């Protein structure tokens, strides 16, 4: 009984310490993050129905100079090398971004990339020649060609690796470091372990709106949907902690093993101490 | 002939075993807190073995260290992650065990005559483990590794006269750099573990010589009251150990974040100071004493040093003839205030040192020292009471 009391005191102190350090102090230190806004409420609402067939033509005449759309066999008119010399970043392939970006965001983005991404230096120029109807057509086109069942890795390739390397997955950023530094002021960090060095809540808020976490940062707001954001975060977590499943499985067996040890040693102790207690 | 007989003829192992294990008696009135010494030995063995495996793949080079830990060991080597988790959790938990072991020693007055030698060797072990943890924490070369080392080594600048040279001497460079990594590596994997092993041996030997203390702090007549170390005490020891193992493995597999800070999964970047720099949890209390005297850096530094050293002098601060805290009501109050205060300091160590937290920090630091000041006073009061015969024969 007395020993239980001692154990209880130790347990209370340890739990109080754990709560104080890892939860209370941690929270006081990093504060509350703003909630992510997947509706991009700061951007103008649109209610125009687009026509994908017209959209394709508009894409070919307005976008294909810089962007490829491999799903339809459309190659960009300039190669990656020329593009990064011109813009300091390789423009992404647009095959699947139509499904990954929120439609409402995409519309506002094409209208004014700098405003939508909250990055005044964003490399894609605004296109004054396009009317709202034109833009709606292009959005409809991009949505119609995009694959809906994309994976987290697809999001990474289409939306992130023009800037970021993922060294442990042997992914090198499509753009050279020299250009990225010119464009963004620094080489964007490697993403191999971001799924472990940051928690999910942070990643969600940061990817959703980098400025809300790091004011003045040069990473653009990308306009990913909630689904795409979650998928890319899950992917980042998976590659940062590839043995999680194995660990959980081995962990259960280890605990069973240790528990058997507790039972056996308890039985032995009971047997030996029977003689002593008398 | 059985192998055991063969050995016995050559090494007299039966006799040695009987002499050292069966005939060795420990008091009967000791609780499971007396198992923590063996738990510490066990935990150290875990660290030693897991460290050995880590060493097979670790590369002590500022350009390679981070990837060798986070990619090679954590991802590529099969079950490499187990060894890293075990080593990190073990390093953290050994401090928890040490703190409980020390608190047991304080509460039951185990540092008093004739156990001063046990106490001092124990204290040296604490310092050695602190140094080992500090040097080891730099090895993965993450952001927190780098900046914690940078911050702590900067403290040495305040040493009078030789401060600045001393810092460069410790770092091997003007800032934490490759040279620091390689020297910390040498200390962490060779020098300090060797010292620890030797010191543990002396510590255990000293316990053997003077015998274990007990709950009542009474000298026992071992022939009549003691229980044989083997198998009686050890059977309980194994039971405690297996409960510890269950807890330990749970942490290793399912709750390791406390020992592997997320920030340290960012590679070290000398150009970018992290938003918050803090030591591992087991140093937070001393760190808070350092910051607690927020109005004077020098005072803080002196307080910091004292907070780590004073504990060695307990045998001479507390000269009360009553050994065990169990029979010392005044001492009990001081003890529990001290324990709670230590916990508060630990938590404050991770809180921002501003506003109300700064004042609580100062206050808690003062209480920390108050404990050491109260001991001689309490001893005096108790001695007086004893002389007046107010205390009964429990002593
Ligand atoms: C990793 C480090 C350490 C190891 C491996 C260790 C090991 C042990 C062992 C095996 C015992 C005998 C069993 C027991 O009474 O629990 C013991 C006793 C003791 N240790 Fe330690 N110890 C360590 C650190 C310390 C520290 C840091 C202190 C105090 C500053 C300390 C103070 C004592 C005292 C006073 C005793 C005698 C307790 C009594 O007889 O009541 N030890 N230690």
mmCIF file of N, CA, C and O and ligand atoms in Angstrom, chain B residues 33-38 40-41 44 94 98 101-102 104-105 110-111 115 118-119 122-123 125-126 129 200 203-204 207 211-214 311, ligand 1:
data_model
loop_
_atom_site.group_PDB
_atom_site.id
_atom_site.type_symbol
_atom_site.label_atom_id
_atom_site.label_comp_id
_atom_site.label_asym_id
_atom_site.label_seq_id
_atom_site.Cartn_x
_atom_site.Cartn_y
_atom_site.Cartn_z
ATOM 1 N N UNK B 33 11.965 2.341 -3.988
ATOM 2 C CA UNK B 33 12.876 3.422 -4.376
ATOM 3 C C UNK B 33 14.326 2.969 -4.302
ATOM 4 O O UNK B 33 15.192 3.521 -4.981
ATOM 5 N N UNK B 34 14.592 1.954 -3.500
ATOM 6 C CA UNK B 34 15.958 1.437 -3.419
ATOM 7 C C UNK B 34 16.313 0.573 -4.635
ATOM 8 O O UNK B 34 17.409 0.061 -4.733
ATOM 9 N N UNK B 35 15.342 0.415 -5.525
ATOM 10 C CA UNK B 35 15.648 -0.323 -6.760
ATOM 11 C C UNK B 35 16.141 0.611 -7.852
ATOM 12 O O UNK B 35 16.585 0.157 -8.901
ATOM 13 N N UNK B 36 16.055 1.900 -7.596
ATOM 14 C CA UNK B 36 16.384 2.831 -8.679
ATOM 15 C C UNK B 36 17.867 2.833 -9.020
ATOM 16 O O UNK B 36 18.239 3.141 -10.156
ATOM 17 N N UNK B 37 18.712 2.495 -8.050
ATOM 18 C CA UNK B 37 20.139 2.394 -8.367
ATOM 19 C C UNK B 37 20.371 1.340 -9.431
ATOM 20 O O UNK B 37 21.042 1.576 -10.446
ATOM 21 N N UNK B 38 19.770 0.153 -9.230
ATOM 22 C CA UNK B 38 19.920 -0.904 -10.221
ATOM 23 C C UNK B 38 19.257 -0.507 -11.542
ATOM 24 O O UNK B 38 19.749 -0.842 -12.620
ATOM 25 N N UNK B 40 19.175 2.396 -12.719
ATOM 26 C CA UNK B 40 20.116 3.304 -13.381
ATOM 27 C C UNK B 40 21.219 2.512 -14.083
ATOM 28 O O UNK B 40 21.597 2.829 -15.213
ATOM 29 N N UNK B 41 21.715 1.480 -13.418
ATOM 30 C CA UNK B 41 22.735 0.645 -14.054
ATOM 31 C C UNK B 41 22.158 0.025 -15.337
ATOM 32 O O UNK B 41 22.786 0.022 -16.397
ATOM 33 N N UNK B 44 21.776 2.581 -18.013
ATOM 34 C CA UNK B 44 23.076 2.904 -18.595
ATOM 35 C C UNK B 44 23.509 1.815 -19.588
ATOM 36 O O UNK B 44 24.034 2.117 -20.664
ATOM 37 N N UNK B 94 17.045 8.489 -18.141
ATOM 38 C CA UNK B 94 18.052 8.262 -17.110
ATOM 39 C C UNK B 94 18.099 9.469 -16.174
ATOM 40 O O UNK B 94 18.397 9.330 -14.985
ATOM 41 N N UNK B 98 17.567 9.447 -12.259
ATOM 42 C CA UNK B 98 18.557 10.066 -11.373
ATOM 43 C C UNK B 98 17.888 11.023 -10.405
ATOM 44 O O UNK B 98 18.218 11.061 -9.229
ATOM 45 N N UNK B 101 16.208 9.030 -7.804
ATOM 46 C CA UNK B 101 17.257 8.418 -6.984
ATOM 47 C C UNK B 101 17.826 9.457 -6.002
ATOM 48 O O UNK B 101 18.018 9.172 -4.817
ATOM 49 N N UNK B 102 18.055 10.655 -6.493
ATOM 50 C CA UNK B 102 18.591 11.719 -5.632
ATOM 51 C C UNK B 102 17.545 12.124 -4.590
ATOM 52 O O UNK B 102 17.859 12.277 -3.407
ATOM 53 N N UNK B 104 15.160 10.371 -3.380
ATOM 54 C CA UNK B 104 15.143 9.303 -2.375
ATOM 55 C C UNK B 104 16.270 9.520 -1.380
ATOM 56 O O UNK B 104 16.092 9.468 -0.155
ATOM 57 N N UNK B 105 17.474 9.792 -1.906
ATOM 58 C CA UNK B 105 18.631 10.006 -1.048
ATOM 59 C C UNK B 105 18.420 11.171 -0.094
ATOM 60 O O UNK B 105 18.774 11.101 1.088
ATOM 61 N N UNK B 110 20.110 9.729 3.035
ATOM 62 C CA UNK B 110 21.147 8.755 2.682
ATOM 63 C C UNK B 110 22.516 9.375 2.468
ATOM 64 O O UNK B 110 23.489 8.668 2.303
ATOM 65 N N UNK B 111 22.567 10.714 2.440
ATOM 66 C CA UNK B 111 23.874 11.334 2.205
ATOM 67 C C UNK B 111 24.670 11.485 3.491
ATOM 68 O O UNK B 111 25.815 11.870 3.470
ATOM 69 N N UNK B 115 27.749 7.909 4.663
ATOM 70 C CA UNK B 115 27.558 7.715 3.212
ATOM 71 C C UNK B 115 27.985 8.910 2.375
ATOM 72 O O UNK B 115 27.572 9.045 1.227
ATOM 73 N N UNK B 118 29.430 7.816 -0.926
ATOM 74 C CA UNK B 118 28.411 7.384 -1.886
ATOM 75 C C UNK B 118 27.782 8.613 -2.534
ATOM 76 O O UNK B 118 27.606 8.679 -3.742
ATOM 77 N N UNK B 119 27.480 9.579 -1.703
ATOM 78 C CA UNK B 119 26.819 10.785 -2.192
ATOM 79 C C UNK B 119 27.697 11.532 -3.204
ATOM 80 O O UNK B 119 27.239 11.916 -4.271
ATOM 81 N N UNK B 122 28.065 9.745 -6.390
ATOM 82 C CA UNK B 122 26.793 9.888 -7.101
ATOM 83 C C UNK B 122 26.704 11.249 -7.772
ATOM 84 O O UNK B 122 26.309 11.359 -8.936
ATOM 85 N N UNK B 123 27.105 12.273 -7.032
ATOM 86 C CA UNK B 123 27.071 13.625 -7.593
ATOM 87 C C UNK B 123 27.969 13.720 -8.833
ATOM 88 O O UNK B 123 27.588 14.289 -9.857
ATOM 89 N N UNK B 125 28.656 11.353 -10.800
ATOM 90 C CA UNK B 125 27.933 10.676 -11.886
ATOM 91 C C UNK B 125 26.922 11.616 -12.530
ATOM 92 O O UNK B 125 26.770 11.643 -13.753
ATOM 93 N N UNK B 126 26.242 12.378 -11.706
ATOM 94 C CA UNK B 126 25.256 13.318 -12.251
ATOM 95 C C UNK B 126 25.928 14.325 -13.192
ATOM 96 O O UNK B 126 25.441 14.585 -14.284
ATOM 97 N N UNK B 129 26.976 12.574 -16.378
ATOM 98 C CA UNK B 129 25.846 12.325 -17.281
ATOM 99 C C UNK B 129 25.378 13.621 -17.937
ATOM 100 O O UNK B 129 24.986 13.634 -19.104
ATOM 101 N N UNK B 200 30.783 4.598 -11.659
ATOM 102 C CA UNK B 200 29.712 3.705 -11.191
ATOM 103 C C UNK B 200 30.317 2.613 -10.313
ATOM 104 O O UNK B 200 29.784 2.277 -9.250
ATOM 105 N N UNK B 203 31.077 4.031 -6.976
ATOM 106 C CA UNK B 203 29.806 4.335 -6.300
ATOM 107 C C UNK B 203 29.221 3.046 -5.693
ATOM 108 O O UNK B 203 28.845 3.008 -4.529
ATOM 109 N N UNK B 204 29.171 1.996 -6.500
ATOM 110 C CA UNK B 204 28.606 0.734 -6.018
ATOM 111 C C UNK B 204 29.462 0.144 -4.911
ATOM 112 O O UNK B 204 28.953 -0.385 -3.919
ATOM 113 N N UNK B 207 28.690 1.863 -1.755
ATOM 114 C CA UNK B 207 27.422 1.420 -1.159
ATOM 115 C C UNK B 207 27.648 0.107 -0.408
ATOM 116 O O UNK B 207 27.144 -0.086 0.697
ATOM 117 N N UNK B 211 26.921 -0.048 3.363
ATOM 118 C CA UNK B 211 25.610 -0.667 3.456
ATOM 119 C C UNK B 211 24.503 0.304 3.101
ATOM 120 O O UNK B 211 24.671 1.521 3.172
ATOM 121 N N UNK B 212 23.336 -0.251 2.731
ATOM 122 C CA UNK B 212 22.229 0.609 2.341
ATOM 123 C C UNK B 212 21.600 1.253 3.554
ATOM 124 O O UNK B 212 21.497 0.638 4.618
ATOM 125 N N UNK B 213 21.167 2.457 3.355
ATOM 126 C CA UNK B 213 20.340 3.144 4.337
ATOM 127 C C UNK B 213 18.941 2.511 4.294
ATOM 128 O O UNK B 213 18.690 1.597 3.508
ATOM 129 N N UNK B 214 18.026 2.975 5.129
ATOM 130 C CA UNK B 214 16.661 2.456 5.038
ATOM 131 C C UNK B 214 15.668 3.535 5.415
ATOM 132 O O UNK B 214 16.051 4.647 5.789
ATOM 133 N N UNK B 311 24.142 20.924 -4.333
ATOM 134 C CA UNK B 311 23.602 19.625 -3.940
ATOM 135 C C UNK B 311 24.699 18.682 -3.441
ATOM 136 O O UNK B 311 24.463 17.826 -2.600
HETATM 137 C C1 LIG C 1 23.763 6.800 -13.431
HETATM 138 C C2 LIG C 1 24.118 7.147 -12.271
HETATM 139 C C3 LIG C 1 23.968 6.333 -11.001
HETATM 140 C C4 LIG C 1 23.991 4.977 -10.826
HETATM 141 C C5 LIG C 1 24.189 3.919 -11.920
HETATM 142 C C6 LIG C 1 23.788 4.722 -9.432
HETATM 143 C C7 LIG C 1 23.738 3.462 -8.864
HETATM 144 C C8 LIG C 1 23.451 3.228 -7.540
HETATM 145 C C9 LIG C 1 23.165 1.936 -6.966
HETATM 146 C C10 LIG C 1 23.141 0.628 -7.770
HETATM 147 C C11 LIG C 1 22.899 2.094 -5.664
HETATM 148 C C12 LIG C 1 22.487 1.022 -4.657
HETATM 149 C C13 LIG C 1 21.010 0.732 -4.768
HETATM 150 C C14 LIG C 1 20.155 1.865 -4.267
HETATM 151 O O1 LIG C 1 20.252 2.227 -3.094
HETATM 152 O O2 LIG C 1 19.390 2.424 -5.076
HETATM 153 C C15 LIG C 1 23.045 3.487 -5.375
HETATM 154 C C16 LIG C 1 22.897 4.064 -4.127
HETATM 155 C C17 LIG C 1 23.052 5.392 -3.855
HETATM 156 N N1 LIG C 1 23.250 6.402 -4.790
HETATM 157 FE FE1 LIG C 1 23.491 6.160 -6.739
HETATM 158 N N2 LIG C 1 23.662 5.915 -8.775
HETATM 159 C C18 LIG C 1 23.764 6.912 -9.707
HETATM 160 C C19 LIG C 1 23.677 8.268 -9.476
HETATM 161 C C20 LIG C 1 23.601 8.837 -8.223
HETATM 162 C C21 LIG C 1 23.496 10.237 -7.965
HETATM 163 C C22 LIG C 1 23.453 11.314 -9.063
HETATM 164 C C23 LIG C 1 23.450 10.397 -6.609
HETATM 165 C C24 LIG C 1 23.354 11.664 -5.797
HETATM 166 C C25 LIG C 1 23.866 12.795 -6.061
HETATM 167 C C26 LIG C 1 23.503 9.086 -6.007
HETATM 168 C C27 LIG C 1 23.475 8.839 -4.661
HETATM 169 C C28 LIG C 1 23.321 7.587 -4.105
HETATM 170 C C29 LIG C 1 23.158 7.337 -2.691
HETATM 171 C C30 LIG C 1 23.183 8.376 -1.569
HETATM 172 C C31 LIG C 1 23.008 5.960 -2.538
HETATM 173 C C32 LIG C 1 22.811 5.189 -1.243
HETATM 174 C C33 LIG C 1 21.351 5.095 -0.973
HETATM 175 C C34 LIG C 1 21.041 4.394 0.315
HETATM 176 O O3 LIG C 1 21.813 3.589 0.749
HETATM 177 O O4 LIG C 1 19.967 4.718 0.826
HETATM 178 N N3 LIG C 1 23.574 8.154 -7.028
HETATM 179 N N4 LIG C 1 23.380 4.154 -6.542
#
